[in-house]
Amino acid sequence: AQTVTQSQPEMSVQEAETVTLSCTYDTSENNYYLFWYKQPPSRQMILVIRQEAYKQQNATENRFSVNFQKAAKSFSLKISDSQLGDTAMYFCAFIHMDSNYQLIWGAGTKLIIKP
Amino acid sequence: SQTIHQWPATLVQPVGSPLSLECTVEGTSNPNLYWYRQAAGRGLQLLFYSVGIGQISSEVPQNLSASRPQDRQFILSSKKLLLSDSGFYLCAWTRGQGTETQYFGPGTRLLVL
């Protein structure tokens, strides 16, 4: 079975610090995509970053970057210079090419940025 | 650009009443459409997905149903709501070909009393 595991239910850091959220996944597929979504208190689900499994280069989006380790099936999210607006639930998700685009979701990590 | 709408934003319904939640997408054609439910503090549970008009696949047996009467419209329904149907319902879309990113609507908060 394909699964996504986020081992940190909750984390908190001071504003401007760097924080890393962990995610591991299990699959026998070779072609797949990985995502981090953010869900702030408004509960709208917002795409943060996406990684194609066939790309060795780690994806980056401004202050957000990933550490993608394909062999280890690990996909961590690093947030640099954290801001109060980064406070949210963060979900890691996985999809493979033949799944009719059905995402497999982790349980989420609640991230609190303290002033 | 593409946008996705959901309504209503909030709904309070008595047990046993019917339900109809609507999702529409603008700015694209032939999208894949998805209904998810999220209980408080939990992850997302896929309920239904659709790859075209009239084509619905169900992931979880329940008293909910979905329909896709038009290309960019996806409706979640129930004939009789249960207390356990309370939650946050999210609609999402993705392009039918070539991209795998799902984009979400603002969601509907449903409270069944």
PDB file of C-alpha atoms in Angstrom:
ATOM      1  CA  ALA A   1       0.000   0.000   0.000  1.00  0.00           C
ATOM      2  CA  GLN A   2       1.132   3.525  -0.717  1.00  0.00           C
ATOM      3  CA  THR A   3       1.426   5.698   2.358  1.00  0.00           C
ATOM      4  CA  VAL A   4       2.698   9.114   3.401  1.00  0.00           C
ATOM      5  CA  THR A   5       3.991   9.640   6.935  1.00  0.00           C
ATOM      6  CA  GLN A   6       4.515  12.948   8.703  1.00  0.00           C
ATOM      7  CA  SER A   7       6.090  12.133  12.036  1.00  0.00           C
ATOM      8  CA  GLN A   8       5.818  15.589  13.600  1.00  0.00           C
ATOM      9  CA  PRO A   9       2.246  16.367  14.693  1.00  0.00           C
ATOM     10  CA  GLU A  10       3.197  19.871  15.837  1.00  0.00           C
ATOM     11  CA  MET A  11       6.197  22.200  15.726  1.00  0.00           C
ATOM     12  CA  SER A  12       6.846  25.739  16.832  1.00  0.00           C
ATOM     13  CA  VAL A  13       9.693  28.128  16.087  1.00  0.00           C
ATOM     14  CA  GLN A  14      10.474  31.779  16.564  1.00  0.00           C
ATOM     15  CA  GLU A  15       9.868  34.224  13.761  1.00  0.00           C
ATOM     16  CA  ALA A  16      12.836  34.497  11.345  1.00  0.00           C
ATOM     17  CA  GLU A  17      14.158  31.042  12.247  1.00  0.00           C
ATOM     18  CA  THR A  18      14.482  28.159   9.819  1.00  0.00           C
ATOM     19  CA  VAL A  19      12.302  25.099  10.280  1.00  0.00           C
ATOM     20  CA  THR A  20      12.247  21.710   8.565  1.00  0.00           C
ATOM     21  CA  LEU A  21       9.155  19.527   8.306  1.00  0.00           C
ATOM     22  CA  SER A  22       9.691  15.855   7.618  1.00  0.00           C
ATOM     23  CA  CYS A  23       7.809  13.533   5.294  1.00  0.00           C
ATOM     24  CA  THR A  24       8.435   9.963   4.228  1.00  0.00           C
ATOM     25  CA  TYR A  25       6.473   7.923   1.752  1.00  0.00           C
ATOM     26  CA  ASP A  26       6.209   4.375   0.599  1.00  0.00           C
ATOM     27  CA  THR A  27       5.652   3.336  -2.998  1.00  0.00           C
ATOM     28  CA  SER A  28       6.850   0.820  -5.546  1.00  0.00           C
ATOM     29  CA  GLU A  29       6.223   3.260  -8.395  1.00  0.00           C
ATOM     30  CA  ASN A  30       9.035   5.027 -10.191  1.00  0.00           C
ATOM     31  CA  ASN A  31       7.160   7.944 -11.783  1.00  0.00           C
ATOM     32  CA  TYR A  32       5.454  10.150  -9.258  1.00  0.00           C
ATOM     33  CA  TYR A  33       5.081  13.646  -7.911  1.00  0.00           C
ATOM     34  CA  LEU A  34       5.362  14.974  -4.380  1.00  0.00           C
ATOM     35  CA  PHE A  35       3.686  18.049  -2.944  1.00  0.00           C
ATOM     36  CA  TRP A  36       3.596  20.201   0.117  1.00  0.00           C
ATOM     37  CA  TYR A  37       0.320  21.989   0.776  1.00  0.00           C
ATOM     38  CA  LYS A  38      -0.339  24.628   3.396  1.00  0.00           C
ATOM     39  CA  GLN A  39      -3.680  25.042   5.182  1.00  0.00           C
ATOM     40  CA  PRO A  40      -3.882  28.260   7.211  1.00  0.00           C
ATOM     41  CA  PRO A  41      -6.681  28.917   9.751  1.00  0.00           C
ATOM     42  CA  SER A  42      -8.968  29.914   6.858  1.00  0.00           C
ATOM     43  CA  ARG A  43      -8.701  26.214   5.879  1.00  0.00           C
ATOM     44  CA  GLN A  44      -8.089  26.929   2.200  1.00  0.00           C
ATOM     45  CA  MET A  45      -5.598  24.374   0.889  1.00  0.00           C
ATOM     46  CA  ILE A  46      -2.720  26.136  -0.845  1.00  0.00           C
ATOM     47  CA  LEU A  47       0.032  24.547  -2.897  1.00  0.00           C
ATOM     48  CA  VAL A  48       3.467  25.377  -1.484  1.00  0.00           C
ATOM     49  CA  ILE A  49       5.831  23.371  -3.647  1.00  0.00           C
ATOM     50  CA  ARG A  50       5.947  20.424  -6.000  1.00  0.00           C
ATOM     51  CA  GLN A  51       8.707  17.945  -6.889  1.00  0.00           C
ATOM     52  CA  GLU A  52       8.872  15.584  -9.845  1.00  0.00           C
ATOM     53  CA  ALA A  53      10.483  12.272  -8.888  1.00  0.00           C
ATOM     54  CA  TYR A  54      12.509  12.120 -12.095  1.00  0.00           C
ATOM     55  CA  LYS A  55      14.248  15.413 -11.278  1.00  0.00           C
ATOM     56  CA  GLN A  56      17.323  15.190  -9.084  1.00  0.00           C
ATOM     57  CA  GLN A  57      17.363  18.921  -8.403  1.00  0.00           C
ATOM     58  CA  ASN A  58      15.444  19.948  -5.311  1.00  0.00           C
ATOM     59  CA  ALA A  59      12.514  22.286  -5.931  1.00  0.00           C
ATOM     60  CA  THR A  60      12.562  25.778  -4.449  1.00  0.00           C
ATOM     61  CA  GLU A  61       9.951  28.531  -4.189  1.00  0.00           C
ATOM     62  CA  ASN A  62      11.273  31.681  -2.563  1.00  0.00           C
ATOM     63  CA  ARG A  63      11.707  30.841   1.163  1.00  0.00           C
ATOM     64  CA  PHE A  64      10.486  27.264   0.688  1.00  0.00           C
ATOM     65  CA  SER A  65      12.717  24.451  -0.463  1.00  0.00           C
ATOM     66  CA  VAL A  66      12.672  20.686  -0.305  1.00  0.00           C
ATOM     67  CA  ASN A  67      15.240  18.000   0.382  1.00  0.00           C
ATOM     68  CA  PHE A  68      14.189  15.140  -1.866  1.00  0.00           C
ATOM     69  CA  GLN A  69      15.967  11.847  -1.198  1.00  0.00           C
ATOM     70  CA  LYS A  70      14.458   9.357  -3.632  1.00  0.00           C
ATOM     71  CA  ALA A  71      16.312   6.286  -2.428  1.00  0.00           C
ATOM     72  CA  ALA A  72      15.335   6.991   1.153  1.00  0.00           C
ATOM     73  CA  LYS A  73      11.796   7.999   0.097  1.00  0.00           C
ATOM     74  CA  SER A  74      12.100  11.204   2.039  1.00  0.00           C
ATOM     75  CA  PHE A  75      10.707  14.619   1.129  1.00  0.00           C
ATOM     76  CA  SER A  76      11.295  17.288   3.773  1.00  0.00           C
ATOM     77  CA  LEU A  77      10.238  20.937   3.545  1.00  0.00           C
ATOM     78  CA  LYS A  78      12.524  23.730   4.728  1.00  0.00           C
ATOM     79  CA  ILE A  79      11.090  27.142   5.486  1.00  0.00           C
ATOM     80  CA  SER A  80      13.715  29.855   5.775  1.00  0.00           C
ATOM     81  CA  ASP A  81      13.248  33.198   7.522  1.00  0.00           C
ATOM     82  CA  SER A  82       9.891  32.026   8.876  1.00  0.00           C
ATOM     83  CA  GLN A  83       7.088  34.558   9.103  1.00  0.00           C
ATOM     84  CA  LEU A  84       3.965  34.776  11.223  1.00  0.00           C
ATOM     85  CA  GLY A  85       1.899  34.099   8.109  1.00  0.00           C
ATOM     86  CA  ASP A  86       3.561  30.711   7.783  1.00  0.00           C
ATOM     87  CA  THR A  87       1.528  29.488  10.759  1.00  0.00           C
ATOM     88  CA  ALA A  88      -0.607  26.703   9.314  1.00  0.00           C
ATOM     89  CA  MET A  89      -1.094  22.976   8.919  1.00  0.00           C
ATOM     90  CA  TYR A  90       1.324  21.557   6.373  1.00  0.00           C
ATOM     91  CA  PHE A  91       0.427  18.435   4.442  1.00  0.00           C
ATOM     92  CA  CYS A  92       2.751  16.259   2.414  1.00  0.00           C
ATOM     93  CA  ALA A  93       1.124  14.421  -0.506  1.00  0.00           C
ATOM     94  CA  PHE A  94       2.139  11.964  -3.187  1.00  0.00           C
ATOM     95  CA  ILE A  95       0.690  10.941  -6.523  1.00  0.00           C
ATOM     96  CA  HIS A  96       1.815   8.494  -9.172  1.00  0.00           C
ATOM     97  CA  MET A  97       1.249   8.750 -12.874  1.00  0.00           C
ATOM     98  CA  ASP A  98      -1.253   5.950 -13.288  1.00  0.00           C
ATOM     99  CA  SER A  99      -3.501   6.792 -10.359  1.00  0.00           C
ATOM    100  CA  ASN A 100      -6.010   9.068 -12.130  1.00  0.00           C
ATOM    101  CA  TYR A 101      -4.409  11.834 -10.112  1.00  0.00           C
ATOM    102  CA  GLN A 102      -5.541  10.554  -6.723  1.00  0.00           C
ATOM    103  CA  LEU A 103      -3.366  12.097  -4.054  1.00  0.00           C
ATOM    104  CA  ILE A 104      -2.170  10.127  -1.040  1.00  0.00           C
ATOM    105  CA  TRP A 105      -2.032  12.468   1.957  1.00  0.00           C
ATOM    106  CA  GLY A 106      -0.050  12.592   5.155  1.00  0.00           C
ATOM    107  CA  ALA A 107      -1.764  13.423   8.448  1.00  0.00           C
ATOM    108  CA  GLY A 108      -0.245  16.907   8.574  1.00  0.00           C
ATOM    109  CA  THR A 109       2.094  18.928  10.778  1.00  0.00           C
ATOM    110  CA  LYS A 110       0.822  21.932  12.671  1.00  0.00           C
ATOM    111  CA  LEU A 111       3.427  24.686  12.443  1.00  0.00           C
ATOM    112  CA  ILE A 112       3.278  27.653  14.808  1.00  0.00           C
ATOM    113  CA  ILE A 113       5.489  30.679  14.222  1.00  0.00           C
ATOM    114  CA  LYS A 114       5.952  32.651  17.428  1.00  0.00           C
ATOM    115  CA  PRO A 115       6.593  36.417  17.431  1.00  0.00           C
TER     116      PRO A 115
ATOM    117  CA  SER B   1      -6.416  32.141 -15.163  1.00  0.00           C
ATOM    118  CA  GLN B   2      -8.381  29.374 -13.496  1.00  0.00           C
ATOM    119  CA  THR B   3     -10.547  29.799 -10.437  1.00  0.00           C
ATOM    120  CA  ILE B   4     -12.599  27.373  -8.404  1.00  0.00           C
ATOM    121  CA  HIS B   5     -15.696  28.291  -6.442  1.00  0.00           C
ATOM    122  CA  GLN B   6     -17.608  26.475  -3.748  1.00  0.00           C
ATOM    123  CA  TRP B   7     -20.889  27.339  -2.121  1.00  0.00           C
ATOM    124  CA  PRO B   8     -22.239  27.693   0.337  1.00  0.00           C
ATOM    125  CA  ALA B   9     -19.290  28.645   2.521  1.00  0.00           C
ATOM    126  CA  THR B  10     -21.033  27.499   5.693  1.00  0.00           C
ATOM    127  CA  LEU B  11     -24.073  25.333   6.241  1.00  0.00           C
ATOM    128  CA  VAL B  12     -25.929  24.161   9.329  1.00  0.00           C
ATOM    129  CA  GLN B  13     -28.423  21.394   8.675  1.00  0.00           C
ATOM    130  CA  PRO B  14     -30.581  19.113  10.845  1.00  0.00           C
ATOM    131  CA  VAL B  15     -30.102  15.367  10.835  1.00  0.00           C
ATOM    132  CA  GLY B  16     -32.164  13.738   8.113  1.00  0.00           C
ATOM    133  CA  SER B  17     -32.278  16.776   5.852  1.00  0.00           C
ATOM    134  CA  PRO B  18     -30.974  16.762   2.265  1.00  0.00           C
ATOM    135  CA  LEU B  19     -27.684  18.275   1.166  1.00  0.00           C
ATOM    136  CA  SER B  20     -26.393  19.882  -1.980  1.00  0.00           C
ATOM    137  CA  LEU B  21     -22.915  21.413  -2.214  1.00  0.00           C
ATOM    138  CA  GLU B  22     -21.745  22.917  -5.458  1.00  0.00           C
ATOM    139  CA  CYS B  23     -18.323  23.352  -6.985  1.00  0.00           C
ATOM    140  CA  THR B  24     -17.567  25.136 -10.250  1.00  0.00           C
ATOM    141  CA  VAL B  25     -14.327  25.749 -12.090  1.00  0.00           C
ATOM    142  CA  GLU B  26     -13.653  28.635 -14.453  1.00  0.00           C
ATOM    143  CA  GLY B  27     -10.949  29.134 -17.025  1.00  0.00           C
ATOM    144  CA  THR B  28     -10.324  25.541 -18.038  1.00  0.00           C
ATOM    145  CA  SER B  29     -12.101  22.728 -19.851  1.00  0.00           C
ATOM    146  CA  ASN B  30     -12.425  19.010 -19.168  1.00  0.00           C
ATOM    147  CA  PRO B  31     -10.862  19.134 -15.703  1.00  0.00           C
ATOM    148  CA  ASN B  32     -10.660  16.211 -13.320  1.00  0.00           C
ATOM    149  CA  LEU B  33     -12.748  17.109 -10.281  1.00  0.00           C
ATOM    150  CA  TYR B  34     -12.534  15.860  -6.699  1.00  0.00           C
ATOM    151  CA  TRP B  35     -14.536  16.000  -3.483  1.00  0.00           C
ATOM    152  CA  TYR B  36     -12.679  15.640  -0.183  1.00  0.00           C
ATOM    153  CA  ARG B  37     -13.839  15.688   3.425  1.00  0.00           C
ATOM    154  CA  GLN B  38     -11.673  16.840   6.300  1.00  0.00           C
ATOM    155  CA  ALA B  39     -12.589  16.260   9.934  1.00  0.00           C
ATOM    156  CA  ALA B  40     -11.278  18.813  12.429  1.00  0.00           C
ATOM    157  CA  GLY B  41      -7.508  18.499  12.898  1.00  0.00           C
ATOM    158  CA  ARG B  42      -7.232  15.637  10.436  1.00  0.00           C
ATOM    159  CA  GLY B  43      -6.026  14.984   6.920  1.00  0.00           C
ATOM    160  CA  LEU B  44      -8.086  14.802   3.761  1.00  0.00           C
ATOM    161  CA  GLN B  45     -10.286  11.888   2.798  1.00  0.00           C
ATOM    162  CA  LEU B  46     -11.110  11.499  -0.893  1.00  0.00           C
ATOM    163  CA  LEU B  47     -14.840  10.960  -1.392  1.00  0.00           C
ATOM    164  CA  PHE B  48     -15.415  11.140  -5.148  1.00  0.00           C
ATOM    165  CA  TYR B  49     -13.587  12.009  -8.318  1.00  0.00           C
ATOM    166  CA  SER B  50     -14.705  12.594 -11.878  1.00  0.00           C
ATOM    167  CA  VAL B  51     -12.807  12.552 -15.144  1.00  0.00           C
ATOM    168  CA  GLY B  52     -15.726  13.768 -17.274  1.00  0.00           C
ATOM    169  CA  ILE B  53     -19.429  14.598 -17.459  1.00  0.00           C
ATOM    170  CA  GLY B  54     -21.493  11.853 -15.872  1.00  0.00           C
ATOM    171  CA  GLN B  55     -18.386   9.881 -14.826  1.00  0.00           C
ATOM    172  CA  ILE B  56     -18.150   9.508 -11.060  1.00  0.00           C
ATOM    173  CA  SER B  57     -15.920   7.231  -9.017  1.00  0.00           C
ATOM    174  CA  SER B  58     -16.539   6.697  -5.326  1.00  0.00           C
ATOM    175  CA  GLU B  59     -13.744   6.041  -2.884  1.00  0.00           C
ATOM    176  CA  VAL B  60     -15.674   5.596   0.344  1.00  0.00           C
ATOM    177  CA  PRO B  61     -19.101   3.948   0.754  1.00  0.00           C
ATOM    178  CA  GLN B  62     -21.453   6.333   2.550  1.00  0.00           C
ATOM    179  CA  ASN B  63     -24.751   8.104   2.266  1.00  0.00           C
ATOM    180  CA  LEU B  64     -23.241  10.805   0.036  1.00  0.00           C
ATOM    181  CA  SER B  65     -23.365  10.914  -3.738  1.00  0.00           C
ATOM    182  CA  ALA B  66     -21.820  13.097  -6.421  1.00  0.00           C
ATOM    183  CA  SER B  67     -22.868  14.231  -9.852  1.00  0.00           C
ATOM    184  CA  ARG B  68     -21.279  16.112 -12.700  1.00  0.00           C
ATOM    185  CA  PRO B  69     -24.035  17.579 -14.842  1.00  0.00           C
ATOM    186  CA  GLN B  70     -21.724  19.939 -16.722  1.00  0.00           C
ATOM    187  CA  ASP B  71     -18.057  19.906 -17.625  1.00  0.00           C
ATOM    188  CA  ARG B  72     -17.016  22.355 -14.919  1.00  0.00           C
ATOM    189  CA  GLN B  73     -19.656  21.643 -12.277  1.00  0.00           C
ATOM    190  CA  PHE B  74     -19.410  19.052  -9.520  1.00  0.00           C
ATOM    191  CA  ILE B  75     -22.162  18.525  -6.962  1.00  0.00           C
ATOM    192  CA  LEU B  76     -22.066  16.650  -3.676  1.00  0.00           C
ATOM    193  CA  SER B  77     -25.436  15.482  -2.377  1.00  0.00           C
ATOM    194  CA  SER B  78     -27.173  13.533   0.308  1.00  0.00           C
ATOM    195  CA  LYS B  79     -30.815  12.533   0.704  1.00  0.00           C
ATOM    196  CA  LYS B  80     -30.586  12.303   4.504  1.00  0.00           C
ATOM    197  CA  LEU B  81     -27.711  13.780   6.476  1.00  0.00           C
ATOM    198  CA  LEU B  82     -26.135  11.990   9.436  1.00  0.00           C
ATOM    199  CA  LEU B  83     -24.315  13.569  12.366  1.00  0.00           C
ATOM    200  CA  SER B  84     -21.119  11.975  11.072  1.00  0.00           C
ATOM    201  CA  ASP B  85     -21.399  13.972   7.842  1.00  0.00           C
ATOM    202  CA  SER B  86     -20.269  17.098   9.674  1.00  0.00           C
ATOM    203  CA  GLY B  87     -16.918  18.364   8.468  1.00  0.00           C
ATOM    204  CA  PHE B  88     -15.098  20.557   6.021  1.00  0.00           C
ATOM    205  CA  TYR B  89     -15.673  19.714   2.367  1.00  0.00           C
ATOM    206  CA  LEU B  90     -13.120  20.668  -0.216  1.00  0.00           C
ATOM    207  CA  CYS B  91     -13.454  20.547  -3.976  1.00  0.00           C
ATOM    208  CA  ALA B  92     -10.346  20.350  -6.151  1.00  0.00           C
ATOM    209  CA  TRP B  93      -9.535  20.296  -9.841  1.00  0.00           C
ATOM    210  CA  THR B  94      -6.651  19.248 -12.010  1.00  0.00           C
ATOM    211  CA  ARG B  95      -6.103  19.363 -15.727  1.00  0.00           C
ATOM    212  CA  GLY B  96      -7.150  16.130 -17.371  1.00  0.00           C
ATOM    213  CA  GLN B  97      -3.793  15.731 -19.072  1.00  0.00           C
ATOM    214  CA  GLY B  98      -0.264  16.847 -18.557  1.00  0.00           C
ATOM    215  CA  THR B  99      -0.249  18.143 -15.025  1.00  0.00           C
ATOM    216  CA  GLU B 100      -0.799  16.504 -11.680  1.00  0.00           C
ATOM    217  CA  THR B 101      -1.196  19.453  -9.320  1.00  0.00           C
ATOM    218  CA  GLN B 102      -4.567  19.709  -7.591  1.00  0.00           C
ATOM    219  CA  TYR B 103      -5.941  23.152  -6.890  1.00  0.00           C
ATOM    220  CA  PHE B 104      -8.490  23.580  -4.167  1.00  0.00           C
ATOM    221  CA  GLY B 105     -11.564  25.675  -3.618  1.00  0.00           C
ATOM    222  CA  PRO B 106     -12.224  27.632  -0.417  1.00  0.00           C
ATOM    223  CA  GLY B 107     -14.261  24.813   1.129  1.00  0.00           C
ATOM    224  CA  THR B 108     -17.662  24.421   2.785  1.00  0.00           C
ATOM    225  CA  ARG B 109     -18.086  24.024   6.528  1.00  0.00           C
ATOM    226  CA  LEU B 110     -20.994  21.661   7.225  1.00  0.00           C
ATOM    227  CA  LEU B 111     -22.445  21.197  10.672  1.00  0.00           C
ATOM    228  CA  VAL B 112     -25.155  18.600  11.093  1.00  0.00           C
ATOM    229  CA  LEU B 113     -27.176  18.969  14.301  1.00  0.00           C
TER     230      LEU B 113
END
